[in-house]
Amino acid sequence: MNIYGITDQGRVRTQNQDAFYEWTDGAYAVLLVCDGMGGAKAGNVASTLAVQQFAEAIARSHGVVQERLRDALAQANEAVYTRSRQDAACQGMGTTLVAAFAGEGKAYFINVGDSRAYLLTPDRIRQVTRDHSLVAELVECGRLTEEEARFHPNRNVITRALGTARNVIGDVFEAELGEGSKLLLCSDGLSNLVTPEEMLQTAMTEDSVASCCTRLVAMALERGAPDNVTVVMLDNAPESV
């Protein structure tokens, strides 16, 4: 397994409130992206704290992967929620979260908010997670098309976030991860500007996950990047010697 992550402040924002984590020992991997929200520095605090708590919880847990993901999410949520209640400067802060745990030909995912996970094969890209957002609900009930949702003025309104309530439920998904398949996790700073088809084409033409992530961020920057942009990617291939 080869993994890489990159984040950029973008062209407009004065602070990067995205955070990410990636780890692999060659057989297993953990990928994580959080996109913070809140005034002043609070969004940055929320995303950074969520990443730290989630990563630590996964590292010390054992057992069924789906339960490990749910428990790690709960611990991250508790940490962000408690900080928002104790620190006046962080009141009302929250963050999205999307995470993947991969190994032994399987990938497991959990998400809250509109940061996404995609599964890529040589000829197909599929969004595995489901956005918790206003436009996603409108698409689901047939009031918007996918293309209309990409440009809707309320596309950044999320309906579920980590840290805004004492308890939050994350959606859990799983998928087969064949050799040569790739995982791509990103904040909406990428998915609002770069289409899934462009992600797939880039992933299949670049020669490494590092160059792919770098190119995808560059594409968002070329298109104005009004938001922070974060990409974390896994290539399920043997590590090069």
PDB file of C-alpha atoms in Angstrom:
ATOM      1  CA  MET A   1       0.000   0.000   0.000  1.00  0.00           C
ATOM      2  CA  ASN A   2       1.171   3.488  -0.876  1.00  0.00           C
ATOM      3  CA  ILE A   3      -0.475   6.541   0.677  1.00  0.00           C
ATOM      4  CA  TYR A   4      -0.087  10.292   0.536  1.00  0.00           C
ATOM      5  CA  GLY A   5      -1.938  13.365   1.800  1.00  0.00           C
ATOM      6  CA  ILE A   6      -1.781  17.074   1.030  1.00  0.00           C
ATOM      7  CA  THR A   7      -3.695  20.188   2.081  1.00  0.00           C
ATOM      8  CA  ASP A   8      -3.744  23.767   0.825  1.00  0.00           C
ATOM      9  CA  GLN A   9      -5.276  26.958   2.180  1.00  0.00           C
ATOM     10  CA  GLY A  10      -6.729  27.839  -1.219  1.00  0.00           C
ATOM     11  CA  ARG A  11      -6.908  31.191  -2.982  1.00  0.00           C
ATOM     12  CA  VAL A  12      -9.442  32.979  -0.769  1.00  0.00           C
ATOM     13  CA  ARG A  13      -9.430  31.731   2.834  1.00  0.00           C
ATOM     14  CA  THR A  14      -7.070  33.371   5.319  1.00  0.00           C
ATOM     15  CA  GLN A  15      -6.636  30.150   7.313  1.00  0.00           C
ATOM     16  CA  ASN A  16      -6.583  26.442   6.544  1.00  0.00           C
ATOM     17  CA  GLN A  17      -9.280  24.779   8.661  1.00  0.00           C
ATOM     18  CA  ASP A  18      -8.823  21.359   7.035  1.00  0.00           C
ATOM     19  CA  ALA A  19      -6.762  18.646   8.714  1.00  0.00           C
ATOM     20  CA  PHE A  20      -5.789  15.136   7.642  1.00  0.00           C
ATOM     21  CA  TYR A  21      -4.024  11.975   8.774  1.00  0.00           C
ATOM     22  CA  GLU A  22      -2.577   9.021   6.922  1.00  0.00           C
ATOM     23  CA  TRP A  23      -0.786   5.926   8.217  1.00  0.00           C
ATOM     24  CA  THR A  24       0.201   2.537   6.829  1.00  0.00           C
ATOM     25  CA  ASP A  25       2.421  -0.348   7.809  1.00  0.00           C
ATOM     26  CA  GLY A  26       2.186  -1.816   4.321  1.00  0.00           C
ATOM     27  CA  ALA A  27      -0.596  -4.261   5.171  1.00  0.00           C
ATOM     28  CA  TYR A  28      -3.142  -1.939   6.778  1.00  0.00           C
ATOM     29  CA  ALA A  29      -3.848   1.754   6.364  1.00  0.00           C
ATOM     30  CA  VAL A  30      -5.858   4.525   7.998  1.00  0.00           C
ATOM     31  CA  LEU A  31      -6.869   7.682   6.106  1.00  0.00           C
ATOM     32  CA  LEU A  32      -8.723  10.633   7.589  1.00  0.00           C
ATOM     33  CA  VAL A  33      -9.910  14.081   6.435  1.00  0.00           C
ATOM     34  CA  CYS A  34     -11.677  16.724   8.550  1.00  0.00           C
ATOM     35  CA  ASP A  35     -13.011  20.093   7.379  1.00  0.00           C
ATOM     36  CA  GLY A  36     -13.564  22.440  10.305  1.00  0.00           C
ATOM     37  CA  MET A  37     -16.182  25.111  10.729  1.00  0.00           C
ATOM     38  CA  GLY A  38     -16.499  27.952  13.213  1.00  0.00           C
ATOM     39  CA  GLY A  39     -15.503  31.562  13.655  1.00  0.00           C
ATOM     40  CA  ALA A  40     -11.945  32.848  14.049  1.00  0.00           C
ATOM     41  CA  LYS A  41      -9.625  29.930  14.804  1.00  0.00           C
ATOM     42  CA  ALA A  42     -12.351  27.546  16.004  1.00  0.00           C
ATOM     43  CA  GLY A  43     -12.696  25.571  12.771  1.00  0.00           C
ATOM     44  CA  ASN A  44      -8.996  24.826  12.808  1.00  0.00           C
ATOM     45  CA  VAL A  45      -9.218  23.717  16.442  1.00  0.00           C
ATOM     46  CA  ALA A  46     -12.155  21.423  15.685  1.00  0.00           C
ATOM     47  CA  SER A  47     -10.562  19.670  12.706  1.00  0.00           C
ATOM     48  CA  THR A  48      -7.144  19.303  14.336  1.00  0.00           C
ATOM     49  CA  LEU A  49      -8.614  17.975  17.582  1.00  0.00           C
ATOM     50  CA  ALA A  50     -10.893  15.539  15.747  1.00  0.00           C
ATOM     51  CA  VAL A  51      -8.019  14.149  13.677  1.00  0.00           C
ATOM     52  CA  GLN A  52      -5.819  13.731  16.742  1.00  0.00           C
ATOM     53  CA  GLN A  53      -8.473  12.023  18.848  1.00  0.00           C
ATOM     54  CA  PHE A  54      -9.734   9.766  16.060  1.00  0.00           C
ATOM     55  CA  ALA A  55      -6.228   8.640  15.064  1.00  0.00           C
ATOM     56  CA  GLU A  56      -5.255   7.911  18.662  1.00  0.00           C
ATOM     57  CA  ALA A  57      -8.463   5.971  19.300  1.00  0.00           C
ATOM     58  CA  ILE A  58      -8.027   3.805  16.196  1.00  0.00           C
ATOM     59  CA  ALA A  59      -4.383   3.100  17.053  1.00  0.00           C
ATOM     60  CA  ARG A  60      -5.172   1.730  20.514  1.00  0.00           C
ATOM     61  CA  SER A  61      -8.355  -0.187  19.585  1.00  0.00           C
ATOM     62  CA  HIS A  62      -8.820  -3.817  18.550  1.00  0.00           C
ATOM     63  CA  GLY A  63     -11.622  -5.990  17.253  1.00  0.00           C
ATOM     64  CA  VAL A  64     -14.312  -5.494  14.629  1.00  0.00           C
ATOM     65  CA  VAL A  65     -13.311  -2.646  12.321  1.00  0.00           C
ATOM     66  CA  GLN A  66     -16.777  -1.118  12.037  1.00  0.00           C
ATOM     67  CA  GLU A  67     -17.028  -0.836  15.825  1.00  0.00           C
ATOM     68  CA  ARG A  68     -13.518   0.597  16.050  1.00  0.00           C
ATOM     69  CA  LEU A  69     -14.544   3.312  13.595  1.00  0.00           C
ATOM     70  CA  ARG A  70     -17.736   4.105  15.506  1.00  0.00           C
ATOM     71  CA  ASP A  71     -15.894   4.253  18.823  1.00  0.00           C
ATOM     72  CA  ALA A  72     -13.152   6.477  17.398  1.00  0.00           C
ATOM     73  CA  LEU A  73     -15.784   8.805  15.957  1.00  0.00           C
ATOM     74  CA  ALA A  74     -17.553   8.991  19.318  1.00  0.00           C
ATOM     75  CA  GLN A  75     -14.302   9.861  21.097  1.00  0.00           C
ATOM     76  CA  ALA A  76     -13.462  12.535  18.536  1.00  0.00           C
ATOM     77  CA  ASN A  77     -16.958  13.983  18.832  1.00  0.00           C
ATOM     78  CA  GLU A  78     -16.753  14.082  22.624  1.00  0.00           C
ATOM     79  CA  ALA A  79     -13.399  15.882  22.499  1.00  0.00           C
ATOM     80  CA  VAL A  80     -14.610  18.570  20.094  1.00  0.00           C
ATOM     81  CA  TYR A  81     -17.951  19.007  21.851  1.00  0.00           C
ATOM     82  CA  THR A  82     -16.329  19.327  25.280  1.00  0.00           C
ATOM     83  CA  ARG A  83     -13.795  21.884  24.022  1.00  0.00           C
ATOM     84  CA  SER A  84     -16.566  23.939  22.427  1.00  0.00           C
ATOM     85  CA  ARG A  85     -18.431  24.028  25.751  1.00  0.00           C
ATOM     86  CA  GLN A  86     -15.380  24.928  27.848  1.00  0.00           C
ATOM     87  CA  ASP A  87     -13.694  27.495  25.588  1.00  0.00           C
ATOM     88  CA  ALA A  88     -15.745  30.578  24.697  1.00  0.00           C
ATOM     89  CA  ALA A  89     -13.599  31.201  21.606  1.00  0.00           C
ATOM     90  CA  CYS A  90     -14.584  27.756  20.299  1.00  0.00           C
ATOM     91  CA  GLN A  91     -18.309  27.908  21.039  1.00  0.00           C
ATOM     92  CA  GLY A  92     -20.356  26.339  18.253  1.00  0.00           C
ATOM     93  CA  MET A  93     -17.392  24.887  16.399  1.00  0.00           C
ATOM     94  CA  GLY A  94     -17.619  21.614  14.522  1.00  0.00           C
ATOM     95  CA  THR A  95     -16.061  19.624  11.732  1.00  0.00           C
ATOM     96  CA  THR A  96     -16.796  17.100   9.049  1.00  0.00           C
ATOM     97  CA  LEU A  97     -15.020  13.766   9.224  1.00  0.00           C
ATOM     98  CA  VAL A  98     -14.402  11.024   6.694  1.00  0.00           C
ATOM     99  CA  ALA A  99     -12.162   8.083   7.491  1.00  0.00           C
ATOM    100  CA  ALA A 100     -11.132   4.820   5.886  1.00  0.00           C
ATOM    101  CA  PHE A 101      -9.533   1.690   7.315  1.00  0.00           C
ATOM    102  CA  ALA A 102      -8.093  -0.621   4.666  1.00  0.00           C
ATOM    103  CA  GLY A 103      -6.489  -4.046   4.735  1.00  0.00           C
ATOM    104  CA  GLU A 104      -6.802  -7.654   3.586  1.00  0.00           C
ATOM    105  CA  GLY A 105      -8.723  -6.718   0.457  1.00  0.00           C
ATOM    106  CA  LYS A 106     -11.400  -4.700   2.246  1.00  0.00           C
ATOM    107  CA  ALA A 107     -11.967  -1.039   3.029  1.00  0.00           C
ATOM    108  CA  TYR A 108     -14.260   0.320   5.723  1.00  0.00           C
ATOM    109  CA  PHE A 109     -15.447   3.916   5.914  1.00  0.00           C
ATOM    110  CA  ILE A 110     -17.204   6.257   8.309  1.00  0.00           C
ATOM    111  CA  ASN A 111     -18.351   9.825   7.656  1.00  0.00           C
ATOM    112  CA  VAL A 112     -20.148  12.801   9.114  1.00  0.00           C
ATOM    113  CA  GLY A 113     -20.750  15.865   6.934  1.00  0.00           C
ATOM    114  CA  ASP A 114     -19.810  16.373   3.296  1.00  0.00           C
ATOM    115  CA  SER A 115     -16.165  15.359   3.102  1.00  0.00           C
ATOM    116  CA  ARG A 116     -16.061  12.345   0.806  1.00  0.00           C
ATOM    117  CA  ALA A 117     -14.491   8.966   0.140  1.00  0.00           C
ATOM    118  CA  TYR A 118     -14.207   7.570  -3.379  1.00  0.00           C
ATOM    119  CA  LEU A 119     -13.232   4.098  -4.583  1.00  0.00           C
ATOM    120  CA  LEU A 120     -11.348   4.033  -7.886  1.00  0.00           C
ATOM    121  CA  THR A 121     -10.638   1.155 -10.255  1.00  0.00           C
ATOM    122  CA  PRO A 122      -8.989   1.552 -13.688  1.00  0.00           C
ATOM    123  CA  ASP A 123     -12.319   2.204 -15.407  1.00  0.00           C
ATOM    124  CA  ARG A 124     -14.610   3.504 -12.667  1.00  0.00           C
ATOM    125  CA  ILE A 125     -14.906   5.910  -9.742  1.00  0.00           C
ATOM    126  CA  ARG A 126     -17.608   5.551  -7.122  1.00  0.00           C
ATOM    127  CA  GLN A 127     -18.463   7.813  -4.220  1.00  0.00           C
ATOM    128  CA  VAL A 128     -18.699   5.405  -1.290  1.00  0.00           C
ATOM    129  CA  THR A 129     -19.894   7.827   1.378  1.00  0.00           C
ATOM    130  CA  ARG A 130     -23.127   9.812   1.337  1.00  0.00           C
ATOM    131  CA  ASP A 131     -23.019  13.554   2.006  1.00  0.00           C
ATOM    132  CA  HIS A 132     -24.897  14.892   5.015  1.00  0.00           C
ATOM    133  CA  SER A 133     -25.845  18.118   3.269  1.00  0.00           C
ATOM    134  CA  LEU A 134     -28.868  20.069   2.139  1.00  0.00           C
ATOM    135  CA  VAL A 135     -28.160  19.575  -1.555  1.00  0.00           C
ATOM    136  CA  ALA A 136     -27.603  15.828  -1.099  1.00  0.00           C
ATOM    137  CA  GLU A 137     -31.078  15.576   0.417  1.00  0.00           C
ATOM    138  CA  LEU A 138     -32.510  17.570  -2.496  1.00  0.00           C
ATOM    139  CA  VAL A 139     -30.792  15.267  -5.000  1.00  0.00           C
ATOM    140  CA  GLU A 140     -32.030  12.195  -3.152  1.00  0.00           C
ATOM    141  CA  CYS A 141     -35.649  13.344  -3.323  1.00  0.00           C
ATOM    142  CA  GLY A 142     -35.338  14.325  -6.997  1.00  0.00           C
ATOM    143  CA  ARG A 143     -35.491  18.112  -6.603  1.00  0.00           C
ATOM    144  CA  LEU A 144     -31.950  18.665  -7.867  1.00  0.00           C
ATOM    145  CA  THR A 145     -29.663  16.887 -10.307  1.00  0.00           C
ATOM    146  CA  GLU A 146     -26.070  16.051  -9.368  1.00  0.00           C
ATOM    147  CA  GLU A 147     -24.855  18.774 -11.724  1.00  0.00           C
ATOM    148  CA  GLU A 148     -27.243  21.385 -10.285  1.00  0.00           C
ATOM    149  CA  ALA A 149     -26.105  20.448  -6.765  1.00  0.00           C
ATOM    150  CA  ARG A 150     -22.468  21.252  -7.642  1.00  0.00           C
ATOM    151  CA  PHE A 151     -23.378  24.907  -8.287  1.00  0.00           C
ATOM    152  CA  HIS A 152     -26.251  25.385  -5.816  1.00  0.00           C
ATOM    153  CA  PRO A 153     -25.806  28.464  -3.567  1.00  0.00           C
ATOM    154  CA  ASN A 154     -26.462  26.310  -0.482  1.00  0.00           C
ATOM    155  CA  ARG A 155     -24.104  23.483  -1.448  1.00  0.00           C
ATOM    156  CA  ASN A 156     -21.950  24.095   1.639  1.00  0.00           C
ATOM    157  CA  VAL A 157     -24.822  23.733   4.124  1.00  0.00           C
ATOM    158  CA  ILE A 158     -24.279  20.473   6.016  1.00  0.00           C
ATOM    159  CA  THR A 159     -26.973  18.710   8.028  1.00  0.00           C
ATOM    160  CA  ARG A 160     -24.704  16.724  10.350  1.00  0.00           C
ATOM    161  CA  ALA A 161     -21.357  17.642  11.903  1.00  0.00           C
ATOM    162  CA  LEU A 162     -18.945  16.321  14.487  1.00  0.00           C
ATOM    163  CA  GLY A 163     -18.743  18.218  17.776  1.00  0.00           C
ATOM    164  CA  THR A 164     -21.958  20.241  17.576  1.00  0.00           C
ATOM    165  CA  ALA A 165     -23.947  17.886  19.823  1.00  0.00           C
ATOM    166  CA  ARG A 166     -23.083  15.436  22.591  1.00  0.00           C
ATOM    167  CA  ASN A 167     -23.843  12.491  20.332  1.00  0.00           C
ATOM    168  CA  VAL A 168     -23.485  12.077  16.583  1.00  0.00           C
ATOM    169  CA  ILE A 169     -24.080   9.092  14.333  1.00  0.00           C
ATOM    170  CA  GLY A 170     -21.621   8.371  11.550  1.00  0.00           C
ATOM    171  CA  ASP A 171     -22.593   6.323   8.511  1.00  0.00           C
ATOM    172  CA  VAL A 172     -20.456   3.212   8.010  1.00  0.00           C
ATOM    173  CA  PHE A 173     -19.740   1.647   4.621  1.00  0.00           C
ATOM    174  CA  GLU A 174     -17.543  -1.135   3.299  1.00  0.00           C
ATOM    175  CA  ALA A 175     -16.157  -2.106  -0.086  1.00  0.00           C
ATOM    176  CA  GLU A 176     -13.898  -4.653  -1.726  1.00  0.00           C
ATOM    177  CA  LEU A 177     -10.407  -3.307  -2.284  1.00  0.00           C
ATOM    178  CA  GLY A 178      -8.765  -5.186  -5.120  1.00  0.00           C
ATOM    179  CA  GLU A 179      -5.094  -4.941  -5.977  1.00  0.00           C
ATOM    180  CA  GLY A 180      -4.581  -1.777  -8.010  1.00  0.00           C
ATOM    181  CA  SER A 181      -7.704  -0.136  -6.603  1.00  0.00           C
ATOM    182  CA  LYS A 182      -7.356   3.304  -5.053  1.00  0.00           C
ATOM    183  CA  LEU A 183      -9.084   5.237  -2.283  1.00  0.00           C
ATOM    184  CA  LEU A 184      -9.441   9.007  -2.416  1.00  0.00           C
ATOM    185  CA  LEU A 185     -10.654  11.032   0.560  1.00  0.00           C
ATOM    186  CA  CYS A 186     -11.179  14.771   0.196  1.00  0.00           C
ATOM    187  CA  SER A 187     -12.778  17.889   1.598  1.00  0.00           C
ATOM    188  CA  ASP A 188     -15.418  19.738  -0.415  1.00  0.00           C
ATOM    189  CA  GLY A 189     -12.755  22.211  -1.478  1.00  0.00           C
ATOM    190  CA  LEU A 190     -11.796  19.584  -4.033  1.00  0.00           C
ATOM    191  CA  SER A 191     -15.125  17.899  -4.805  1.00  0.00           C
ATOM    192  CA  ASN A 192     -16.864  21.232  -5.472  1.00  0.00           C
ATOM    193  CA  LEU A 193     -14.362  22.062  -8.226  1.00  0.00           C
ATOM    194  CA  VAL A 194     -13.044  18.794  -9.648  1.00  0.00           C
ATOM    195  CA  THR A 195     -15.450  16.209 -11.039  1.00  0.00           C
ATOM    196  CA  PRO A 196     -15.214  12.504 -10.198  1.00  0.00           C
ATOM    197  CA  GLU A 197     -14.347  11.797 -13.823  1.00  0.00           C
ATOM    198  CA  GLU A 198     -11.420  14.209 -13.599  1.00  0.00           C
ATOM    199  CA  MET A 199     -10.296  12.583 -10.358  1.00  0.00           C
ATOM    200  CA  LEU A 200     -10.319   9.172 -12.056  1.00  0.00           C
ATOM    201  CA  GLN A 201      -8.459  10.382 -15.123  1.00  0.00           C
ATOM    202  CA  THR A 202      -5.809  12.056 -12.967  1.00  0.00           C
ATOM    203  CA  ALA A 203      -5.421   8.995 -10.756  1.00  0.00           C
ATOM    204  CA  MET A 204      -4.912   6.743 -13.749  1.00  0.00           C
ATOM    205  CA  THR A 205      -2.461   8.996 -15.587  1.00  0.00           C
ATOM    206  CA  GLU A 206      -0.222  10.191 -12.761  1.00  0.00           C
ATOM    207  CA  ASP A 207       2.560   7.794 -11.785  1.00  0.00           C
ATOM    208  CA  SER A 208       2.193   8.000  -7.987  1.00  0.00           C
ATOM    209  CA  VAL A 209      -0.306   8.903  -5.286  1.00  0.00           C
ATOM    210  CA  ALA A 210       1.871  11.894  -4.399  1.00  0.00           C
ATOM    211  CA  SER A 211       1.827  13.307  -7.923  1.00  0.00           C
ATOM    212  CA  CYS A 212      -1.911  12.581  -8.216  1.00  0.00           C
ATOM    213  CA  CYS A 213      -2.775  14.427  -4.996  1.00  0.00           C
ATOM    214  CA  THR A 214      -0.519  17.318  -5.949  1.00  0.00           C
ATOM    215  CA  ARG A 215      -2.113  17.571  -9.395  1.00  0.00           C
ATOM    216  CA  LEU A 216      -5.668  17.464  -8.021  1.00  0.00           C
ATOM    217  CA  VAL A 217      -4.930  20.300  -5.584  1.00  0.00           C
ATOM    218  CA  ALA A 218      -3.323  22.258  -8.423  1.00  0.00           C
ATOM    219  CA  MET A 219      -6.501  21.817 -10.486  1.00  0.00           C
ATOM    220  CA  ALA A 220      -8.596  23.256  -7.662  1.00  0.00           C
ATOM    221  CA  LEU A 221      -6.189  26.181  -7.299  1.00  0.00           C
ATOM    222  CA  GLU A 222      -6.346  26.847 -11.047  1.00  0.00           C
ATOM    223  CA  ARG A 223     -10.141  27.115 -10.706  1.00  0.00           C
ATOM    224  CA  GLY A 224     -10.003  29.689  -7.935  1.00  0.00           C
ATOM    225  CA  ALA A 225     -10.056  27.455  -4.839  1.00  0.00           C
ATOM    226  CA  PRO A 226     -12.442  29.552  -2.697  1.00  0.00           C
ATOM    227  CA  ASP A 227     -12.145  26.974   0.098  1.00  0.00           C
ATOM    228  CA  ASN A 228      -9.368  24.933   1.688  1.00  0.00           C
ATOM    229  CA  VAL A 229      -8.443  21.865  -0.376  1.00  0.00           C
ATOM    230  CA  THR A 230      -7.382  18.511   1.086  1.00  0.00           C
ATOM    231  CA  VAL A 231      -6.759  15.156  -0.585  1.00  0.00           C
ATOM    232  CA  VAL A 232      -5.566  11.866   0.912  1.00  0.00           C
ATOM    233  CA  MET A 233      -5.053   8.877  -1.348  1.00  0.00           C
ATOM    234  CA  LEU A 234      -4.221   5.184  -1.078  1.00  0.00           C
ATOM    235  CA  ASP A 235      -3.013   2.920  -3.874  1.00  0.00           C
ATOM    236  CA  ASN A 236      -3.551  -0.735  -3.032  1.00  0.00           C
ATOM    237  CA  ALA A 237      -0.374  -1.903  -4.697  1.00  0.00           C
ATOM    238  CA  PRO A 238       2.781  -3.474  -3.258  1.00  0.00           C
ATOM    239  CA  GLU A 239       5.273  -0.888  -2.042  1.00  0.00           C
ATOM    240  CA  SER A 240       8.100  -0.368  -4.478  1.00  0.00           C
ATOM    241  CA  VAL A 241      11.460  -1.648  -3.362  1.00  0.00           C
TER     242      VAL A 241
END
